[in-house]
PDB file of C-alpha atoms in Angstrom:
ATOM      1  CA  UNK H   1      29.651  20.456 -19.214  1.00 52.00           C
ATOM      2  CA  UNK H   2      33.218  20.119 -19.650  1.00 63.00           C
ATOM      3  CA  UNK H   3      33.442  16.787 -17.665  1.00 71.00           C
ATOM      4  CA  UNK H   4      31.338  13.702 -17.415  1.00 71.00           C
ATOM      5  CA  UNK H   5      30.141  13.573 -13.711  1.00 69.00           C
ATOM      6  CA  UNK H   6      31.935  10.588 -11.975  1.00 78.00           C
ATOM      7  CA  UNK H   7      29.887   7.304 -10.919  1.00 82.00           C
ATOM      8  CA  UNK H   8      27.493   8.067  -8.057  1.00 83.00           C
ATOM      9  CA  UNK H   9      28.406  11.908  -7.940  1.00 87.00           C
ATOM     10  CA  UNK H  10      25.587  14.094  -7.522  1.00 90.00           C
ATOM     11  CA  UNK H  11      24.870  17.210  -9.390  1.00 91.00           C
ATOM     12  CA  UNK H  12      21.638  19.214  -8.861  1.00 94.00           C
ATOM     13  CA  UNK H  13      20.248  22.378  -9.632  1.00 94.00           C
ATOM     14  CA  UNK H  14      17.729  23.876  -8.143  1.00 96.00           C
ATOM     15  CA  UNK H  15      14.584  25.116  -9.786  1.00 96.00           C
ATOM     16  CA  UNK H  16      12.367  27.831  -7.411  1.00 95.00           C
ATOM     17  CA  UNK H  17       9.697  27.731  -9.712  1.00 95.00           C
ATOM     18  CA  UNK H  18       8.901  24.178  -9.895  1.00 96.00           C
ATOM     19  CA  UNK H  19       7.971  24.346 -13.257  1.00 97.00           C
ATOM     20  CA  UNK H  20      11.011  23.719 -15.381  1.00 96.00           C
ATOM     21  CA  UNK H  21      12.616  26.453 -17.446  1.00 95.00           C
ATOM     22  CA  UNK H  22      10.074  26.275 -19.828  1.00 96.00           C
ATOM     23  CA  UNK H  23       6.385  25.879 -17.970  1.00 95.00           C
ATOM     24  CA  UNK H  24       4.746  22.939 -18.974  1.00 91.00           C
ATOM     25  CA  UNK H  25       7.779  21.222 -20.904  1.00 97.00           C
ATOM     26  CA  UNK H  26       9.490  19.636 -18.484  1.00 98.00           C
ATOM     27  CA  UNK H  27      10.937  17.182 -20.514  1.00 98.00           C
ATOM     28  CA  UNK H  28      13.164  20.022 -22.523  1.00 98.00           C
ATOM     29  CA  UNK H  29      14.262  21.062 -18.801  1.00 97.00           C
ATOM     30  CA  UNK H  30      15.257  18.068 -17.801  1.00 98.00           C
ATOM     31  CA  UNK H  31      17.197  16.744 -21.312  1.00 97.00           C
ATOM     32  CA  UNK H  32      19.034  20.518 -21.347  1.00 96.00           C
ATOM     33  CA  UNK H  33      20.223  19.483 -17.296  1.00 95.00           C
ATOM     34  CA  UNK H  34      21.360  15.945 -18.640  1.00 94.00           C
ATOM     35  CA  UNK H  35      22.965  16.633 -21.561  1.00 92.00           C
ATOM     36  CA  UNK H  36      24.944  19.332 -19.277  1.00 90.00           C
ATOM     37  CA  UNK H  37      26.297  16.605 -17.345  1.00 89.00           C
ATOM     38  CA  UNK H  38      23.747  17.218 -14.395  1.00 92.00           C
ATOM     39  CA  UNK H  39      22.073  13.980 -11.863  1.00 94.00           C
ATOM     40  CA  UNK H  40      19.496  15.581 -10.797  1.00 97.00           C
ATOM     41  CA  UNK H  41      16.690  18.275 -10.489  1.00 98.00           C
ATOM     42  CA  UNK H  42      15.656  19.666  -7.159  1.00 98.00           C
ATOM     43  CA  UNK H  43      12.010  21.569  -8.202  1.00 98.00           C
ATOM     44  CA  UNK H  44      10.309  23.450  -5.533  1.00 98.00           C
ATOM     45  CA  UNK H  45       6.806  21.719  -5.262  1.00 98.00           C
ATOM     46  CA  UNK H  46       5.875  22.384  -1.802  1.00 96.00           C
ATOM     47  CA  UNK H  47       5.839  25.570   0.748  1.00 96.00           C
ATOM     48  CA  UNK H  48       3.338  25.404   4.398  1.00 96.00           C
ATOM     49  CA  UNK H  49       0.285  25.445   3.090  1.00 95.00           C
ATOM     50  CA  UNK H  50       0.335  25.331  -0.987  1.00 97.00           C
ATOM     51  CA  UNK H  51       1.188  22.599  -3.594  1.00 98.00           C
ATOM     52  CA  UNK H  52       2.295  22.088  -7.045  1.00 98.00           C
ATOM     53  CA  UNK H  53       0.891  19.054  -7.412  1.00 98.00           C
ATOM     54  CA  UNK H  54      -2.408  17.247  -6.440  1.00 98.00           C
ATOM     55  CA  UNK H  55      -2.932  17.356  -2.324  1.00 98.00           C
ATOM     56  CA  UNK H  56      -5.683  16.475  -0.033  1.00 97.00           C
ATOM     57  CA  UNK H  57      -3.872  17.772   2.752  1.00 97.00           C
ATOM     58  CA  UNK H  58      -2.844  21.877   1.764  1.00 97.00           C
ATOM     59  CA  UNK H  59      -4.148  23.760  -1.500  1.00 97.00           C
ATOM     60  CA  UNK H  60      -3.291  23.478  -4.961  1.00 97.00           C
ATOM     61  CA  UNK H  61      -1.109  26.339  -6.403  1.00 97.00           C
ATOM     62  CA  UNK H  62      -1.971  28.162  -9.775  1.00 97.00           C
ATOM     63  CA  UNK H  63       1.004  26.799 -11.014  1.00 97.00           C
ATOM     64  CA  UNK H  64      -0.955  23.355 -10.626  1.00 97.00           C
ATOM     65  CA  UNK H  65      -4.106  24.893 -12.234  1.00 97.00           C
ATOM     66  CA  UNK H  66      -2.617  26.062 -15.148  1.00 97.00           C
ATOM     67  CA  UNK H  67       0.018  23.567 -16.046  1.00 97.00           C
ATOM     68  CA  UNK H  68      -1.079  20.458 -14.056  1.00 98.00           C
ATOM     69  CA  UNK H  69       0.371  18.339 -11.799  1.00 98.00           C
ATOM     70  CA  UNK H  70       3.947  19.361 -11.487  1.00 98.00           C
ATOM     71  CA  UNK H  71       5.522  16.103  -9.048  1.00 98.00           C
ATOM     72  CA  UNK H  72       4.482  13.857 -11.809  1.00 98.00           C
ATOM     73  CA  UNK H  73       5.387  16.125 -15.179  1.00 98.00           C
ATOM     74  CA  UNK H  74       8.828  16.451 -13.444  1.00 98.00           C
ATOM     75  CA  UNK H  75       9.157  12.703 -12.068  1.00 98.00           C
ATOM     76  CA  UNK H  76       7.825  11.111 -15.595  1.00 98.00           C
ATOM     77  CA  UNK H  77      10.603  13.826 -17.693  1.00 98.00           C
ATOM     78  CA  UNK H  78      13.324  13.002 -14.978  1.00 98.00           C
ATOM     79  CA  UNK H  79      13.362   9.181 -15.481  1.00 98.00           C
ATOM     80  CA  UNK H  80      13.433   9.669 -19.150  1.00 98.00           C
ATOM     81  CA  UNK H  81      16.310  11.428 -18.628  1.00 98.00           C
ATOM     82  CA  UNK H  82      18.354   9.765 -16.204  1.00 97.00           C
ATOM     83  CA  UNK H  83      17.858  12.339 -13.855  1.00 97.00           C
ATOM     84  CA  UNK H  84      17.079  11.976  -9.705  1.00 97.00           C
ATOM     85  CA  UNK H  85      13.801  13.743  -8.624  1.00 98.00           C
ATOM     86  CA  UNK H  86      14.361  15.450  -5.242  1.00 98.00           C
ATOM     87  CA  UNK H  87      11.747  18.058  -4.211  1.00 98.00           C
ATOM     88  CA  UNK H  88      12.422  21.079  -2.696  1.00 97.00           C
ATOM     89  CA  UNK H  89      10.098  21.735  -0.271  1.00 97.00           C
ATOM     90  CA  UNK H  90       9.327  25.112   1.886  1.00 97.00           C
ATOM     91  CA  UNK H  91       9.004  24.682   5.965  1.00 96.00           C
ATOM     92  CA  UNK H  92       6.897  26.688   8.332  1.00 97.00           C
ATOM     93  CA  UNK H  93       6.677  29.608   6.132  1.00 97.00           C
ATOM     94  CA  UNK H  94       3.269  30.273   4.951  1.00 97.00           C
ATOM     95  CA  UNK H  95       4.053  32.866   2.327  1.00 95.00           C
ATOM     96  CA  UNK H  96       2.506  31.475  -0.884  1.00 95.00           C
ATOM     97  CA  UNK H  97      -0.088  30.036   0.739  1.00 97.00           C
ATOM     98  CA  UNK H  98      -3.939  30.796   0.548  1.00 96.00           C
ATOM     99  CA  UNK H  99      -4.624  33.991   2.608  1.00 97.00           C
ATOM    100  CA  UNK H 100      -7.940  32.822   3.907  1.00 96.00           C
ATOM    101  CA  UNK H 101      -6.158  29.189   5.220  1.00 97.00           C
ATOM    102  CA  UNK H 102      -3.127  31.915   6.727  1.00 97.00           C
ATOM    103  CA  UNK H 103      -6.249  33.993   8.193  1.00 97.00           C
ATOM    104  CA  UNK H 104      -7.669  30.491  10.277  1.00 97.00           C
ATOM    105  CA  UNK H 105      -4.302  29.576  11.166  1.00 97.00           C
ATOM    106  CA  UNK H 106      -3.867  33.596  12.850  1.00 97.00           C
ATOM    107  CA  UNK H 107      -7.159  33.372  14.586  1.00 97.00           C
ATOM    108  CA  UNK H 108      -5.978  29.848  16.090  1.00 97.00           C
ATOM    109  CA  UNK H 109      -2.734  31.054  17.367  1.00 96.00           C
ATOM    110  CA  UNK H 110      -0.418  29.003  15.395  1.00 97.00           C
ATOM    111  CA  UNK H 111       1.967  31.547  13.688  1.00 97.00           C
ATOM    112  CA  UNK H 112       4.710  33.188  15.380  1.00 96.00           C
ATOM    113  CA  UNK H 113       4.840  36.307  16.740  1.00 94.00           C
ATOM    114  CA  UNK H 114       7.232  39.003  15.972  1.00 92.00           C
ATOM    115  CA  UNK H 115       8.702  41.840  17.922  1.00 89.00           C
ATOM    116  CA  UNK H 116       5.417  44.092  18.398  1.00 89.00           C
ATOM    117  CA  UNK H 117       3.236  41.049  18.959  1.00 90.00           C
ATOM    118  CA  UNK H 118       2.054  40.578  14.922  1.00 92.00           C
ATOM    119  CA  UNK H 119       1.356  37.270  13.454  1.00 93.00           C
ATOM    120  CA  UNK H 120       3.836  36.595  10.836  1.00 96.00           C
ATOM    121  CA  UNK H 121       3.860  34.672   8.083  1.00 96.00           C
ATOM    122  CA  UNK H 122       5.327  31.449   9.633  1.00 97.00           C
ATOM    123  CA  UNK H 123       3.926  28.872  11.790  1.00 97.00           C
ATOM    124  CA  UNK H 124       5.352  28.111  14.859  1.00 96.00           C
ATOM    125  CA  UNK H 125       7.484  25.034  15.150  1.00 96.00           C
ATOM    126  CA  UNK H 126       7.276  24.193  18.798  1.00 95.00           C
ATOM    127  CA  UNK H 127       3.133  23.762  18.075  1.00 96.00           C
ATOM    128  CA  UNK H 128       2.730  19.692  17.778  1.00 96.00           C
ATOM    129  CA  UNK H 129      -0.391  20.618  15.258  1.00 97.00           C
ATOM    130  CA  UNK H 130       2.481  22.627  12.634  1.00 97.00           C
ATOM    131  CA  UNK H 131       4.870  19.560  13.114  1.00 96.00           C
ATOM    132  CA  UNK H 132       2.208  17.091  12.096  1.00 97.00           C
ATOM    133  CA  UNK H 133       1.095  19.557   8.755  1.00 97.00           C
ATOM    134  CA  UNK H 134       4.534  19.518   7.900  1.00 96.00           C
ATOM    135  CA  UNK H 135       4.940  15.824   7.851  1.00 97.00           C
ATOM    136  CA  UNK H 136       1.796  14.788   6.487  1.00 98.00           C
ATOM    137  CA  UNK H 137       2.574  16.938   3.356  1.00 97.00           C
ATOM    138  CA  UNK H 138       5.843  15.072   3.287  1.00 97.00           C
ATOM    139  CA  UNK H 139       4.312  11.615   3.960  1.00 98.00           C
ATOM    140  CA  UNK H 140       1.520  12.258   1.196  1.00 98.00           C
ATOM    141  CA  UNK H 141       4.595  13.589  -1.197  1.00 97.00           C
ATOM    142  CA  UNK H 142       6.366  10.117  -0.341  1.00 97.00           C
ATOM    143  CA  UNK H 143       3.561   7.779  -0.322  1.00 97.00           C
ATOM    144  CA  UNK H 144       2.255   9.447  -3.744  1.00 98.00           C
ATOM    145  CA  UNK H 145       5.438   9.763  -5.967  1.00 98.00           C
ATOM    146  CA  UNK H 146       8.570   7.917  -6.147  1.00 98.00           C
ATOM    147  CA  UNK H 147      10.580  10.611  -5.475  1.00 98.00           C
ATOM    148  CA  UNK H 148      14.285  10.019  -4.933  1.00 98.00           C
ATOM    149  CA  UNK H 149      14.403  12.868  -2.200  1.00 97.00           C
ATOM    150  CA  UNK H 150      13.350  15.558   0.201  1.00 97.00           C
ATOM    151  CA  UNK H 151      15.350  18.643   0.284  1.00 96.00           C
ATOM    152  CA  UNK H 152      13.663  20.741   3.391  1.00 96.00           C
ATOM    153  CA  UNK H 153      14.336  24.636   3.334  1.00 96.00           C
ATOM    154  CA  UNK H 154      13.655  27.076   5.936  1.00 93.00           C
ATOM    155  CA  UNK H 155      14.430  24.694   8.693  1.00 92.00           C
ATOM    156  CA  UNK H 156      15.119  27.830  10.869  1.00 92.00           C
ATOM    157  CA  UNK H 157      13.029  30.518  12.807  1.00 93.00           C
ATOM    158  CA  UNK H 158      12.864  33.944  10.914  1.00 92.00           C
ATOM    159  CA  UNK H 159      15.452  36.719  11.923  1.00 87.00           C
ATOM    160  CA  UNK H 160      13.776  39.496  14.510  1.00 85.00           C
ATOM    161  CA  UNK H 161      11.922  37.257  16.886  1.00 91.00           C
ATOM    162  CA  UNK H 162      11.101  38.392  20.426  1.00 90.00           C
ATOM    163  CA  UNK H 163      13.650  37.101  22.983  1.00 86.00           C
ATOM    164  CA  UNK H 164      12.758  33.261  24.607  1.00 86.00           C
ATOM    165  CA  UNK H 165      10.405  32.793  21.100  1.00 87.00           C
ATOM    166  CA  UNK H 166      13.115  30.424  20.080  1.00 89.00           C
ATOM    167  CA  UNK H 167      13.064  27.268  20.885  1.00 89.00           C
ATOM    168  CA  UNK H 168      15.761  25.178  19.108  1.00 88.00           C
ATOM    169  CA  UNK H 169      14.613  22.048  19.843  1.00 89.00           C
ATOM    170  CA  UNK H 170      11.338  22.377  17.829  1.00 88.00           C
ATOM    171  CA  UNK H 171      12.983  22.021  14.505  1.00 84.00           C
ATOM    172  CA  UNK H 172      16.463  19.676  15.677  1.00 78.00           C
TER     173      UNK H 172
END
């Protein structure tokens, strides 16, 4: 707050919940960020498997059922503001996602493995059918909302894994 950001600079802030500070008033959110001198707002929308915002490919969230369609509250407050729209979005793991979708993807054989031979929560990055989830949620995002950008998180394999699990070149 104590000095203007310079032309073309970027300043974000994160925001895990991907509802704004104050849930369903997302314009407040994003005037407080711009009057504090801040470009843009990085919400997390997306994780494997679950979205804030309207998809045909992975579920809705609650946070979608009770406060709507997040992507475009966010986008439409943004603008207004002045602000860039980058979504945050979750890789591979499948934490927050539906535990009946997690339970087909376990029976199929596309989540890792840890040490003692348990599915974890996390779907395996060398499988072709994970890669092409991944980026279809991302095209749909794209194709759907004129987002400025795509800030991927977890773009790594989970700490513990079985020796030879890891294969880097999955997620280069």
């Amino acid at each position: 707050q104590c000095q203007a950001p310079r032309s073309g600079e970027f300043r974000g802030v994160w925001d895990h919940d991907g509802t704004g500070w104050w849930p369903g008033d997302w314009d407040r959110s994003c005037r407080l960020l711009a009057d504090s001198g801040m470009t843009a707002i990085l919400p997390n929308l997306m994780w494997a498997g679950l979205a804030h915002y309207p998809s045909r490919i992975v579920a809705g969230s609650d946070t979608l059922r009770r406060y709507g369609d997040q992507a475009a509250q966010c986008l439409k407050a943004a603008r207004a503001h002045g602000l860039q729209m980058h979504v945050w979005k979750v890789c591979w793991n499948v934490e927050q996602a539906p535990d009946a979708w997690v339970a087909d993807l376990r029976k199929q054989g596309r989540l890792l493995k840890g040490a003692s031979g348990q599915a974890l929560n996390w779907l395996d990055p060398a499988q072709a059918a994970n890669v092409e989830l991944e980026l279809s949620t991302l095209r749909e995002l794209a194709s759907n909302y004129a987002v400025d950008g795509i800030h991927l998180d977890y773009i790594r394999y989970p700490a513990g894994l079985p020796k030879g699990t890891i294969k880097p070149s999955a997620i280069t």
